[in-house]
Tab-separated table of C-alpha atoms and ligand atoms in Angstrom:
chain	number	residue	atom	x	y	z
J	8	MET	CA	80.079	121.799	104.093
J	9	ASP	CA	81.173	121.392	100.573
J	10	ALA	CA	78.649	118.931	98.965
J	11	ALA	CA	81.506	117.303	96.665
J	12	VAL	CA	83.264	116.093	100.028
J	13	LEU	CA	82.156	112.911	101.332
J	14	VAL	CA	84.757	112.369	104.203
J	15	GLU	CA	86.285	115.287	106.255
J	16	ALA	CA	88.760	114.465	109.009
J	17	SER	CA	90.020	117.331	111.137
J	18	GLY	CA	92.918	117.263	113.736
J	19	LEU	CA	92.766	113.454	114.324
J	20	VAL	CA	94.989	112.439	117.110
J	21	LYS	CA	95.461	108.861	118.513
J	22	GLU	CA	97.587	107.945	121.396
J	23	TYR	CA	98.103	104.497	123.131
J	24	ALA	CA	99.644	103.923	126.463
J	25	GLY	CA	103.203	102.798	126.130
J	26	SER	CA	105.917	101.648	128.603
J	27	GLY	CA	107.354	105.053	128.706
J	28	GLY	CA	104.025	106.960	128.992
J	29	ARG	CA	101.511	107.821	126.143
J	30	VAL	CA	102.523	107.188	122.534
J	31	ARG	CA	101.141	109.398	119.987
J	32	VAL	CA	100.800	107.234	116.749
J	33	VAL	CA	98.606	109.687	114.761
J	34	ASP	CA	99.260	113.441	115.250
J	35	ASP	CA	97.029	116.234	114.097
J	36	VAL	CA	95.845	114.557	110.622
J	37	SER	CA	93.340	116.564	108.502
J	38	LEU	CA	92.148	115.449	105.237
J	39	THR	CA	89.064	115.445	102.777
J	40	ILE	CA	88.037	112.845	100.498
J	41	ARG	CA	85.748	113.826	97.562
J	42	ARG	CA	82.765	111.809	96.248
J	43	GLY	CA	83.999	109.492	93.450
J	44	GLU	CA	87.632	110.133	93.914
J	45	THR	CA	90.514	107.706	95.095
J	46	LEU	CA	92.581	109.345	97.698
J	47	GLY	CA	95.953	107.477	98.293
J	48	LEU	CA	97.382	107.245	101.624
J	49	VAL	CA	101.102	106.196	101.586
J	50	GLY	CA	103.965	105.969	104.210
J	51	GLU	CA	106.362	103.424	105.603
J	52	SER	CA	105.060	100.523	107.713
J	53	GLY	CA	104.020	101.931	111.009
J	54	SER	CA	103.493	105.459	110.048
J	55	GLY	CA	99.740	105.328	111.201
J	56	LYS	CA	98.098	104.802	107.996
J	57	SER	CA	95.592	101.963	109.141
J	58	THR	CA	94.993	103.864	112.390
J	59	VAL	CA	93.778	106.892	110.359
J	60	ALA	CA	91.495	104.842	108.181
J	61	ARG	CA	90.120	102.919	111.301
J	62	MET	CA	89.289	106.395	112.877
J	63	LEU	CA	87.540	107.533	109.668
J	64	LEU	CA	85.339	104.373	110.003
J	65	ARG	CA	85.005	104.721	113.903
J	66	LEU	CA	86.724	101.282	114.383
J	67	VAL	CA	89.208	102.917	116.453
J	68	GLU	CA	88.107	105.879	118.757
J	69	PRO	CA	90.213	108.956	118.303
J	70	THR	CA	91.976	110.651	121.163
J	71	ALA	CA	91.170	113.903	119.642
J	72	GLY	CA	89.807	115.446	116.515
J	73	THR	CA	86.556	115.228	114.432
J	74	VAL	CA	85.139	113.226	111.465
J	75	ARG	CA	82.376	114.115	109.236
J	76	TYR	CA	80.846	111.461	106.774
J	77	ASP	CA	78.366	113.139	104.276
J	78	GLY	CA	77.946	116.014	106.707
J	79	ILE	CA	77.147	113.774	109.688
J	80	ASP	CA	79.470	113.874	112.931
J	81	VAL	CA	80.644	110.427	112.927
J	82	LEU	CA	82.081	110.604	116.606
J	83	GLY	CA	78.980	111.950	117.964
J	84	ALA	CA	76.599	109.606	116.009
J	85	SER	CA	74.050	107.396	117.966
J	86	ALA	CA	74.132	103.615	117.757
J	87	GLY	CA	71.177	103.970	115.248
J	88	GLU	CA	72.912	106.485	113.141
J	89	MET	CA	76.175	104.558	113.270
J	90	ARG	CA	74.391	101.340	112.195
J	91	ALA	CA	72.955	103.182	109.038
J	92	MET	CA	76.450	104.678	108.277
J	93	ARG	CA	78.175	101.236	108.556
J	94	ARG	CA	76.289	100.060	105.564
J	95	ARG	CA	77.625	102.982	103.530
J	96	MET	CA	81.281	102.571	104.409
J	97	GLN	CA	83.339	99.376	104.065
J	98	VAL	CA	86.979	98.003	104.294
J	99	VAL	CA	88.884	95.474	102.688
J	100	PHE	CA	92.141	94.510	104.478
J	101	GLN	CA	95.500	93.371	103.354
J	102	ASP	CA	95.528	89.834	104.302
J	103	PRO	CA	92.850	87.979	102.213
J	104	TYR	CA	93.527	84.716	104.350
J	105	ALA	CA	92.594	86.093	107.581
J	106	ALA	CA	89.472	88.094	106.639
J	107	LEU	CA	87.589	85.046	105.548
J	108	ASN	CA	86.057	82.643	108.065
J	109	PRO	CA	87.677	79.098	107.042
J	110	LYS	CA	84.540	77.181	108.149
J	111	MET	CA	82.117	79.060	106.158
J	112	ARG	CA	81.285	78.402	102.443
J	113	VAL	CA	81.320	81.397	100.152
J	114	ARG	CA	77.619	81.377	99.926
J	115	GLU	CA	77.431	81.966	103.641
J	116	ILE	CA	80.204	84.619	103.798
J	117	LEU	CA	78.567	86.718	101.029
J	118	ALA	CA	75.007	86.302	102.616
J	119	GLU	CA	76.328	87.458	105.975
J	120	PRO	CA	76.091	91.248	105.541
J	121	PHE	CA	72.376	90.835	104.436
J	122	ALA	CA	71.755	88.689	107.582
J	123	ILE	CA	73.610	91.376	109.852
J	124	HIS	CA	71.829	94.334	108.416
J	125	GLY	CA	68.437	92.411	107.772
J	126	SER	CA	65.947	93.268	105.199
J	127	ALA	CA	66.313	96.987	106.101
J	128	SER	CA	69.293	97.055	103.813
J	129	GLY	CA	66.833	96.764	100.846
J	130	VAL	CA	69.465	95.772	98.493
J	131	GLU	CA	69.786	91.894	98.766
J	132	ARG	CA	71.185	90.574	95.567
J	133	PRO	CA	71.610	87.162	93.992
J	134	LEU	CA	74.957	85.739	95.340
J	135	GLY	CA	75.986	84.416	91.838
J	136	GLU	CA	75.670	88.029	90.521
J	137	MET	CA	77.937	89.290	93.197
J	138	LEU	CA	80.579	86.774	92.296
J	139	ARG	CA	80.329	87.593	88.595
J	140	GLU	CA	80.796	91.162	89.453
J	141	VAL	CA	84.238	90.530	90.842
J	142	GLY	CA	85.246	88.128	88.035
J	143	LEU	CA	84.445	84.824	89.779
J	144	ASP	CA	82.125	82.008	88.620
J	145	GLU	CA	79.013	81.043	90.473
J	146	SER	CA	80.421	77.607	91.108
J	147	ALA	CA	82.608	79.239	93.902
J	148	LEU	CA	79.442	79.533	96.118
J	149	GLU	CA	79.606	75.977	97.453
J	150	ARG	CA	83.415	76.051	98.009
J	151	PHE	CA	85.347	77.089	101.110
J	152	PRO	CA	88.125	79.916	101.434
J	153	HIS	CA	91.059	77.500	101.442
J	154	GLU	CA	90.140	76.167	97.933
J	155	PHE	CA	90.940	79.627	96.516
J	156	SER	CA	94.124	81.485	95.458
J	157	GLY	CA	95.105	84.631	97.412
J	158	GLY	CA	93.737	86.715	94.427
J	159	GLN	CA	90.502	84.964	94.417
J	160	ARG	CA	90.317	85.178	98.208
J	161	GLN	CA	90.607	88.981	97.867
J	162	ARG	CA	87.913	89.039	95.094
J	163	ILE	CA	85.493	87.156	97.601
J	164	ASN	CA	86.480	89.920	100.171
J	165	ILE	CA	85.641	92.844	97.662
J	166	ALA	CA	82.355	90.926	96.739
J	167	ARG	CA	81.447	90.866	100.518
J	168	ALA	CA	82.560	94.562	100.938
J	169	LEU	CA	80.318	95.540	98.164
J	170	ALA	CA	77.229	93.338	99.283
J	171	LEU	CA	75.324	96.355	100.822
J	172	ARG	CA	76.291	98.684	97.908
J	173	PRO	CA	78.386	101.070	99.986
J	174	GLU	CA	79.512	104.490	98.656
J	175	PHE	CA	82.928	104.560	100.499
J	176	VAL	CA	85.402	101.675	100.670
J	177	VAL	CA	88.764	101.808	102.536
J	178	LEU	CA	91.304	99.559	100.861
J	179	ASP	CA	93.949	98.982	103.251
J	180	GLU	CA	96.818	97.529	101.332
J	181	PRO	CA	94.438	95.141	99.365
J	182	VAL	CA	97.135	93.765	97.056
J	183	SER	CA	100.283	93.973	99.301
J	184	ALA	CA	100.199	90.108	100.105
J	185	LEU	CA	99.569	89.321	96.606
J	186	ASP	CA	102.012	88.544	93.649
J	187	VAL	CA	102.564	91.583	91.503
J	188	SER	CA	100.729	90.360	88.517
J	189	VAL	CA	97.756	88.992	90.473
J	190	GLY	CA	97.655	92.418	92.469
J	191	ALA	CA	97.710	94.288	89.169
J	192	GLN	CA	94.533	92.416	88.193
J	193	VAL	CA	92.824	93.047	91.414
J	194	VAL	CA	93.789	96.772	91.112
J	195	ASN	CA	92.214	97.011	87.743
J	196	LEU	CA	89.097	95.218	89.067
J	197	LEU	CA	88.906	97.779	91.786
J	198	LYS	CA	89.115	100.461	89.020
J	199	ASP	CA	86.374	99.029	86.948
J	200	LEU	CA	84.137	98.644	90.133
J	201	GLN	CA	84.664	102.234	91.037
J	202	ARG	CA	83.791	103.422	87.677
J	203	ASP	CA	80.711	101.280	87.301
J	204	LEU	CA	79.419	101.815	90.923
J	205	GLY	CA	80.519	105.356	91.614
J	206	LEU	CA	82.534	104.234	94.512
J	207	THR	CA	84.782	106.744	96.640
J	208	TYR	CA	88.082	104.925	97.742
J	209	LEU	CA	90.746	105.606	100.292
J	210	PHE	CA	93.546	103.416	98.963
J	211	ILE	CA	96.342	102.600	101.515
J	212	SER	CA	99.564	101.480	100.045
J	213	HIS	CA	103.365	101.694	100.365
J	214	SER	CA	103.612	101.455	96.638
J	215	MET	CA	103.925	104.855	94.982
J	216	PRO	CA	103.563	103.545	91.286
J	217	LEU	CA	100.442	101.686	92.327
J	218	VAL	CA	99.256	104.899	94.023
J	219	ARG	CA	100.059	106.876	90.800
J	220	TYR	CA	98.128	104.286	88.658
J	221	LEU	CA	94.978	104.300	90.797
J	222	CYS	CA	94.690	107.614	92.798
J	223	ASP	CA	93.550	111.048	92.050
J	224	ARG	CA	95.194	112.616	95.047
J	225	VAL	CA	97.632	111.485	97.662
J	226	ALA	CA	98.531	112.003	101.391
J	227	VAL	CA	101.886	111.031	102.562
J	228	MET	CA	102.399	109.864	106.173
J	229	GLN	CA	105.603	109.848	108.194
J	230	ARG	CA	105.577	108.919	111.943
J	231	GLY	CA	101.892	109.615	112.467
J	232	ARG	CA	101.820	113.071	110.661
J	233	LEU	CA	100.819	114.086	107.158
J	234	VAL	CA	103.949	115.484	105.543
J	235	GLU	CA	102.632	116.137	101.974
J	236	MET	CA	99.404	116.103	100.033
J	237	GLY	CA	98.296	116.962	96.530
J	238	ASP	CA	97.427	115.769	93.113
J	239	VAL	CA	98.934	112.493	92.560
J	240	LEU	CA	100.740	113.384	89.378
J	241	ALA	CA	102.167	116.610	90.911
J	242	VAL	CA	103.336	114.776	94.079
J	243	CYS	CA	104.892	111.838	92.100
J	244	GLU	CA	106.594	114.199	89.559
J	245	GLN	CA	107.583	117.009	91.936
J	246	PRO	CA	107.644	115.776	95.496
J	247	GLN	CA	108.485	118.364	97.928
J	248	GLU	CA	109.684	116.172	100.803
J	249	ALA	CA	112.803	113.945	100.924
J	250	TYR	CA	110.634	111.366	102.517
J	251	THR	CA	108.351	111.242	99.482
J	252	ARG	CA	111.297	111.064	97.189
J	253	ALA	CA	112.568	108.045	99.090
J	254	LEU	CA	109.011	106.303	98.878
J	255	ILE	CA	109.021	106.972	95.220
J	256	GLY	CA	112.539	105.621	94.685
J	257	ALA	CA	111.961	102.680	97.035
J	258	THR	CA	109.334	100.766	95.142
J	259	PRO	CA	109.403	98.482	92.095
J	260	GLU	CA	107.543	99.569	88.928
J	261	MET	CA	103.948	98.764	88.351
J	262	PRO	CA	103.336	96.513	85.297
J	263	GLY	CA	100.931	98.096	82.728
J	264	ARG	CA	97.377	97.034	82.062
B	304	ADP	P1	100.589	101.495	109.242
B	304	ADP	O1	99.225	100.977	108.947
B	304	ADP	O2	100.971	102.763	108.670
B	304	ADP	O3	101.482	100.391	109.066
B	304	ADP	P2	99.515	101.509	111.956
B	304	ADP	O4	98.314	102.592	111.912
B	304	ADP	O5	99.050	100.024	111.856
B	304	ADP	O6	100.633	101.643	110.834
B	304	ADP	O7	100.181	101.743	113.319
B	304	ADP	C1	100.910	102.875	113.692
B	304	ADP	C2	101.546	102.941	115.098
B	304	ADP	O8	100.657	102.655	116.045
B	304	ADP	C3	102.588	101.567	115.000
B	304	ADP	O9	103.678	102.055	115.843
B	304	ADP	C4	101.772	100.629	115.878
B	304	ADP	O10	102.786	99.666	116.512
B	304	ADP	C5	100.885	101.458	116.773
B	304	ADP	N1	99.556	100.780	117.171
B	304	ADP	C6	98.625	100.329	116.260
B	304	ADP	N2	97.593	99.976	116.938
B	304	ADP	C7	97.958	100.039	118.337
B	304	ADP	C8	97.280	99.471	119.420
B	304	ADP	N3	96.160	98.825	119.580
B	304	ADP	N4	98.017	99.627	120.642
B	304	ADP	C9	99.319	100.067	120.628
B	304	ADP	N5	100.042	100.699	119.561
B	304	ADP	C10	99.257	100.522	118.273
B	305	MG	MG1	98.451	99.320	108.110
């Protein structure tokens, strides 16, 4: 396998049992994500974006297909191999409110990944430093999630996702629940963190302007299938599919930095 490729999915299918038989929500999706790049995954709500991402991370078991992570067969991995891989891949979800346990202080939230993965992780870092890295002050450590705004909570989620120094992060609509200006600040933070830490991103969004701003390449999903994929500027300027043109036309402009 090409050493520049970190994630390689081939022929991914996911079916669920529905009232009228089996429903195929992801149909024959193949994609690669290169080290250090941001691949955008766009499509209307329900098109299968989150399901694809969850299959890459093996949070959802595919009905068919293969996933290789840094050359390792993810679906054939043993529990031990999977545990080691889990440290290298993380996810940030859309809803910054649901993702944080309201009963835990930020100190406990940030320390949790180290507790789960133990001293074997070998990367335990000062919690205050983890907060500063995402633009928050150390004084936040003793507070609870409800004391923060949506943007601040998403920063806490990002700090936690980066605790174990992963190399691959799935960003599943990380700013969709935030105001546009707050979301733009979080997107810029994600961009800075990628540059400083050499991260590889899968950025899921329904906003083409955001994808154009953040991503190197983009894959477009419609009803479970990939309908278009390519360099982000090429796809945004010369979309081949009417569906992609509609996505580009349907979203508000992203404010500049
Ligand atoms: P997106 O992230 O693009 O909005 P999803 O991947 O969440 O789309 O969902 C794709 C389709 O799969 C939707 O129709 C959704 O209802 C369906 N789906 C997702 N998870 C399940 C599940 N656990 N059981 C049944 N259907 C599901
Ligand atoms: Mg989704």
